[in-house]
CSV table of C-alpha atoms in Angstrom, one decimal:
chain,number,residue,atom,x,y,z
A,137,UNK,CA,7.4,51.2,4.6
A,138,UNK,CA,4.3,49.4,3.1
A,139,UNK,CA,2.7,49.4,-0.2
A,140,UNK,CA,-0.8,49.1,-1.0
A,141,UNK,CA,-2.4,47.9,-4.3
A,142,UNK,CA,-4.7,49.3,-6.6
A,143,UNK,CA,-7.6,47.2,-6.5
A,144,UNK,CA,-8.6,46.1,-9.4
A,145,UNK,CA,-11.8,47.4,-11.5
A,146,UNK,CA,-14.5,44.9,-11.3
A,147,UNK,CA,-14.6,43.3,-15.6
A,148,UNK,CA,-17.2,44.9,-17.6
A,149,UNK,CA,-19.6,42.1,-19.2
A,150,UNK,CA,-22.7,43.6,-21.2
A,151,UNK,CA,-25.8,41.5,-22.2
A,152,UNK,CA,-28.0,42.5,-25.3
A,153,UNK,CA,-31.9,41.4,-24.9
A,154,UNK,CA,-33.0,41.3,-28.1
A,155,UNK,CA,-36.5,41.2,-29.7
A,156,UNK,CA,-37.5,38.3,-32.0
A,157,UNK,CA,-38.5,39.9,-35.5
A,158,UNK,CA,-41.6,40.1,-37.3
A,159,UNK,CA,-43.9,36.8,-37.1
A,160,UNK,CA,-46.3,35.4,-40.0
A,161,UNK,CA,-49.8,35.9,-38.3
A,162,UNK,CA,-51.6,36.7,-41.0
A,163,UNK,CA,-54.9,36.8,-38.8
A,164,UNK,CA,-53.4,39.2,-36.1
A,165,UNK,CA,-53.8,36.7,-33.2
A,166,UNK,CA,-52.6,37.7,-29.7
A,167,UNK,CA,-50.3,34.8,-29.8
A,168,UNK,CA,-48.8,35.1,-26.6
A,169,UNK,CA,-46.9,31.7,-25.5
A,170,UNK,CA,-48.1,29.9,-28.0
A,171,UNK,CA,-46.3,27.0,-30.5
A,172,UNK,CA,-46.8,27.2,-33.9
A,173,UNK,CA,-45.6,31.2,-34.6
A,174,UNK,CA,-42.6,31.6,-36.9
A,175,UNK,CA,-40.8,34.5,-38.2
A,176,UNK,CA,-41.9,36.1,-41.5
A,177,UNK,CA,-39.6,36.2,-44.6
A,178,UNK,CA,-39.0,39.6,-43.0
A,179,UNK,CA,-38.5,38.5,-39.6
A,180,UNK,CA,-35.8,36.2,-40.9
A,181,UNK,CA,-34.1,39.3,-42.7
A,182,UNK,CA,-34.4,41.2,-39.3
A,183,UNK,CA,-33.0,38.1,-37.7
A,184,UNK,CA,-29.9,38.3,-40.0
A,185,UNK,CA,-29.3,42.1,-39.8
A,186,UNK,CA,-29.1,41.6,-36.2
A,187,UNK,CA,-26.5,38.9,-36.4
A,188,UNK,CA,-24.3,41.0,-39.0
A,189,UNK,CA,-24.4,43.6,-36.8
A,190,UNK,CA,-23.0,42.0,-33.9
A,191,UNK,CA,-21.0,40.1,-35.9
A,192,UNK,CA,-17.6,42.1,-34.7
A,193,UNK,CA,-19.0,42.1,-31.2
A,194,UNK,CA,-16.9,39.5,-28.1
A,195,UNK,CA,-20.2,37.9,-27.9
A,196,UNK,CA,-19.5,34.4,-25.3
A,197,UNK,CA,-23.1,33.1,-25.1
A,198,UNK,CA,-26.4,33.2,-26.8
A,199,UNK,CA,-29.5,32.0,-25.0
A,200,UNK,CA,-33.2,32.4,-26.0
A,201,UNK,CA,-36.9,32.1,-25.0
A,202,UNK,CA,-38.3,28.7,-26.4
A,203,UNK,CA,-41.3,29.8,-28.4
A,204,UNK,CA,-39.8,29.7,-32.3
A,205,UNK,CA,-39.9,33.2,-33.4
A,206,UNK,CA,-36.9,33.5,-30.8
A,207,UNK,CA,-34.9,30.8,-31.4
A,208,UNK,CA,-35.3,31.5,-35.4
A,209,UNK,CA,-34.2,35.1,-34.2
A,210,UNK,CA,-31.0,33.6,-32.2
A,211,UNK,CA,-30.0,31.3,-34.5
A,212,UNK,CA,-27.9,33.2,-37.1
A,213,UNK,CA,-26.7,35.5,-33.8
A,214,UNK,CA,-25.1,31.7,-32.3
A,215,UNK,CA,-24.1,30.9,-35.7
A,216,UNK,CA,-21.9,33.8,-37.1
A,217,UNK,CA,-20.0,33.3,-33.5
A,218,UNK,CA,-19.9,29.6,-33.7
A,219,UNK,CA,-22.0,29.0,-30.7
A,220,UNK,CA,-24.5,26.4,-29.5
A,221,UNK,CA,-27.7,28.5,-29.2
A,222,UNK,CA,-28.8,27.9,-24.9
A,223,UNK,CA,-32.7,27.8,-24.0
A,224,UNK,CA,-34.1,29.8,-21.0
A,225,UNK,CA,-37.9,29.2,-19.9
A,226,UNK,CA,-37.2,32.6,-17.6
A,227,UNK,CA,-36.9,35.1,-21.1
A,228,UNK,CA,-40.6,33.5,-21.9
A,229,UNK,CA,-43.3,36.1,-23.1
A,230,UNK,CA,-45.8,36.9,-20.4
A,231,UNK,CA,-48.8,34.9,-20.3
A,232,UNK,CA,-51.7,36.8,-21.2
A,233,UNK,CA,-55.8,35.8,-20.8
A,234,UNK,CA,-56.3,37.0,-24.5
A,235,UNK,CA,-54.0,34.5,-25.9
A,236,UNK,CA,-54.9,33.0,-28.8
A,237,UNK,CA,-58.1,35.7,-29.9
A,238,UNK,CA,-57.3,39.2,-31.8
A,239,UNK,CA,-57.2,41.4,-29.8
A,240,UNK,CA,-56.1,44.8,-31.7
A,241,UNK,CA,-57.6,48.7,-33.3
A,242,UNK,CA,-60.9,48.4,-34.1
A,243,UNK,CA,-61.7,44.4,-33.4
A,244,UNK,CA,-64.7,45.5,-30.7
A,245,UNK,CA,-62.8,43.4,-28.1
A,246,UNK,CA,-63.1,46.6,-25.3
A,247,UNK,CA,-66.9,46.3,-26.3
A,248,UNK,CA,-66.9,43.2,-25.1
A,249,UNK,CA,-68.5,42.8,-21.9
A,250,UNK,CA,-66.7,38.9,-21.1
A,251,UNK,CA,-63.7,40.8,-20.9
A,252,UNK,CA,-64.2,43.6,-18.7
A,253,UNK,CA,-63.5,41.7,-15.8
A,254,UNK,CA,-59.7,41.1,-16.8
A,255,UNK,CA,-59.4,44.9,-17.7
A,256,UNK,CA,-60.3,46.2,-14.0
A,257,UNK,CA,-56.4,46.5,-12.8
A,258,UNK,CA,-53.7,48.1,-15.6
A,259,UNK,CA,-51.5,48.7,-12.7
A,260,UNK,CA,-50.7,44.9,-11.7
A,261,UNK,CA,-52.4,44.0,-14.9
A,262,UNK,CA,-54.9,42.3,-14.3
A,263,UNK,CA,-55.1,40.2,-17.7
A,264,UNK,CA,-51.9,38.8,-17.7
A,265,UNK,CA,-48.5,37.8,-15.8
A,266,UNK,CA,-48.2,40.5,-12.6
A,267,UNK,CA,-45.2,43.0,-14.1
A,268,UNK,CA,-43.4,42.4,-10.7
A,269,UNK,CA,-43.1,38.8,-11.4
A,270,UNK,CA,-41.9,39.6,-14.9
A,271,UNK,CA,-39.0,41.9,-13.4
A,272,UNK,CA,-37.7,39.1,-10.9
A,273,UNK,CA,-37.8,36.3,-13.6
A,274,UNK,CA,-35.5,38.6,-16.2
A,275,UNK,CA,-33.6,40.0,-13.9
A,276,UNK,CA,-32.7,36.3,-13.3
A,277,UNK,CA,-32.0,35.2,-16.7
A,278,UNK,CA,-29.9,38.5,-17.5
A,279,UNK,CA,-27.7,37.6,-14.0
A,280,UNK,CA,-27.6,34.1,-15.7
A,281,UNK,CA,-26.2,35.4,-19.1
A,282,UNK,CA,-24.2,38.0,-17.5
A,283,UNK,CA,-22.5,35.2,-15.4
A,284,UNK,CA,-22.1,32.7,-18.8
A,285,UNK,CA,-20.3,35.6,-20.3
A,286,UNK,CA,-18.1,37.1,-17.7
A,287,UNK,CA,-15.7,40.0,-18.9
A,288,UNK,CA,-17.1,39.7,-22.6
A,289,UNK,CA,-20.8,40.2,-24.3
A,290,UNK,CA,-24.0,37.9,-24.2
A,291,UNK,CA,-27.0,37.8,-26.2
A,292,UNK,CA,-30.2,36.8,-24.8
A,293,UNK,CA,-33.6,36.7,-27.2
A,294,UNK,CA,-37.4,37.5,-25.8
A,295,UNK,CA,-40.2,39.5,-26.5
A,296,UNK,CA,-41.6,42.8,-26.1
A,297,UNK,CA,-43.2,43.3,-23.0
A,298,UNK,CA,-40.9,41.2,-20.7
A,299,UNK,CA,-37.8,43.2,-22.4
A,300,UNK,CA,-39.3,46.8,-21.7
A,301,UNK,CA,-40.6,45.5,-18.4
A,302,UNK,CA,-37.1,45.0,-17.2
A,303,UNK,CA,-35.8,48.0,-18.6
A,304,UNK,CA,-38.3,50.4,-17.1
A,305,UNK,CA,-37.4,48.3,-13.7
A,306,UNK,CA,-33.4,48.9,-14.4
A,307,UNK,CA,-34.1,52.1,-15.2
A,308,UNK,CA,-36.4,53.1,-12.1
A,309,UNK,CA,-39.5,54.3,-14.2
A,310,UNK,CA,-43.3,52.6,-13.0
A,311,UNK,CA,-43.9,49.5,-14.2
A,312,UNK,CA,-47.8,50.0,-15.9
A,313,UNK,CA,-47.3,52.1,-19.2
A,314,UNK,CA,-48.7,53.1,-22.3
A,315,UNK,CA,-48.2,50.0,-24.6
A,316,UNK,CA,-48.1,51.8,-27.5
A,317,UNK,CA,-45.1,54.2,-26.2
A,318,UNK,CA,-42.5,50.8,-25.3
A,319,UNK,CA,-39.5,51.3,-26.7
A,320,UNK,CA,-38.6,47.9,-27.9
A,321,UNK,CA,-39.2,48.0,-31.5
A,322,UNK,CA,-39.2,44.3,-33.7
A,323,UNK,CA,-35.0,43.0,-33.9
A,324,UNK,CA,-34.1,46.1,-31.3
A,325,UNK,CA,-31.7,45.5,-28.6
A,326,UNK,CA,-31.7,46.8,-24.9
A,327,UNK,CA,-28.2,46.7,-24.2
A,328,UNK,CA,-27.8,45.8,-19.8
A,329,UNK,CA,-23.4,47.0,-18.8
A,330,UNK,CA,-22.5,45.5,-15.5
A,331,UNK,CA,-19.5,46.2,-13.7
A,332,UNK,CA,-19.2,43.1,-12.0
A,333,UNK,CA,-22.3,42.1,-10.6
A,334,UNK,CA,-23.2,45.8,-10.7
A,335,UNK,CA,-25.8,47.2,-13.2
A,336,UNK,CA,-24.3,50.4,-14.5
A,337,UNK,CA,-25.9,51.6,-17.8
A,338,UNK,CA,-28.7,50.3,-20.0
A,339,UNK,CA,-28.6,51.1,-23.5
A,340,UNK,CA,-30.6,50.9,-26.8
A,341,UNK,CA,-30.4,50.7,-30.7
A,342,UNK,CA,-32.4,49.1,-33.7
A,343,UNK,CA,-30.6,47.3,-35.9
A,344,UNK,CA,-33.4,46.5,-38.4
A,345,UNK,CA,-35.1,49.9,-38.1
A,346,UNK,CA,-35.0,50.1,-41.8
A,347,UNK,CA,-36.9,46.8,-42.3
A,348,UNK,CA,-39.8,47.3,-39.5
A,349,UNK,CA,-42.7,48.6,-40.6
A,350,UNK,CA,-43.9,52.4,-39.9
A,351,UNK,CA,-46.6,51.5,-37.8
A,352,UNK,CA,-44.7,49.0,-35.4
A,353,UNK,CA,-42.0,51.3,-34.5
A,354,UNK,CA,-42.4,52.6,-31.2
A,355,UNK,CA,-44.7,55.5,-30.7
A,356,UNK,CA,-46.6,54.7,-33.3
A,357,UNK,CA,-50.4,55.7,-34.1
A,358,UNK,CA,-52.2,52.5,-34.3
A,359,UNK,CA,-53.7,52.0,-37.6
A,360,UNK,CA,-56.8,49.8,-38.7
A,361,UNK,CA,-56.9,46.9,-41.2
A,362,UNK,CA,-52.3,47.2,-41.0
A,363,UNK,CA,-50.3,43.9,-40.4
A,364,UNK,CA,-50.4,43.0,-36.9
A,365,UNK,CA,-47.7,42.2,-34.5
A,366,UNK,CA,-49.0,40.2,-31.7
A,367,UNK,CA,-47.8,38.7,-29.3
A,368,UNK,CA,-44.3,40.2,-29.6
């Protein structure tokens, strides 16, 4: 007689992207990749919301963009677990060709007539960082974290549009969208479960909710002359 063995079920290792938190630009300027942007006095209470809430969590590794607002984000996250915070050029915001101008309701910047020839494409988009190229670099830092963090929980700290980017990949929806419908709200966290190497659920929550402003929450109506949140 033989016996055969129950193979065994492949660890479960989850990675939490997690949006930096509100930035000081007072003069709402499309800040993109650029030095200099650091969290608000809010931000930094978003920042340490998210840490407390994680704070029970079997988190192995944290690893963050390196533009400020998202290392000041990860910080507290590293610290509360008593790791060294990692850097990852891959979690970078997408460049965009309004970086550095404001670009927002009611500025006259669609009036514009210099910039209708980066507007002619929303599909790839044409202003900015092709949204395929913003899936494969991700999708490589999330395998990257997932791998630092085998069998337990990683936290890995962007921005906005490269985070619901990858999720709208993950989760098999088109890539060009409504930016004002993203789902990635200031300090939220899009949760990525693998079995294995396998991606097998995505999830999301807001930690902060309570702190971010009504107009920045997802699905929100623009509104005219309101703190800005650029970049993101």
């Amino acid at each position: 007689m033989s016996s055969s063995a129950t193979p065994a079920t492949p660890e479960l290792t989850v990675v939490h992207l997690v949006r930096h938190g509100e930035v000081h630009n007072p003069d709402g300027v499309l800040y993109g990749r650029r030095d200099g942007y650091h969290l608000s006095e809010l931000g930094r209470q978003m920042a340490d919301r998210v840490a407390d809430h994680l704070k029970g969590r079997d988190i192995a590794y944290v690893v963050s963009s390196p533009l400020e607002r998202a290392q000041e984000t990860a910080e507290p996250i590293a610290k509360v677990h008593g790791l060294d915070l990692a850097t990852d050029a891959r979690l970078l915001e997408a460049e965009n060709v309004f970086e550095g101008k404001t670009f927002g309701v009611g500025d006259g910047a669609l009036r514009k007539p210099g910039n209708w020839k980066h507007l002619t494409n929303p599909f790839k988009p044409s202003w900015g960082e092709p949204y395929v190229e913003q899936v494969v670099r991700m999708m490589s830092a999330l395998e990257a974290a997932r791998d630092a963090a085998r069998g337990r929980e990683a936290v890995a700290v962007s921005h906005q549009l490269p985070i619901w980017i990858v999720r709208s990949f993950a989760e098999k929806r088109r890539l060009w969208h409504d930016p004002r419908r993203r789902q990635c709200t200031l300090a939220s966290m899009t949760s990525f479960t693998f079995q294995g190497d396998k991606l097998v659920s995505v999830g999301y929550s807001e930690p902060a909710r309570d702190l971010v402003p009504a107009h920045l929450l997802a699905g929100a109506k623009p509104v005219k002359g309101a703190s800005k949140a650029f970049g993101a």
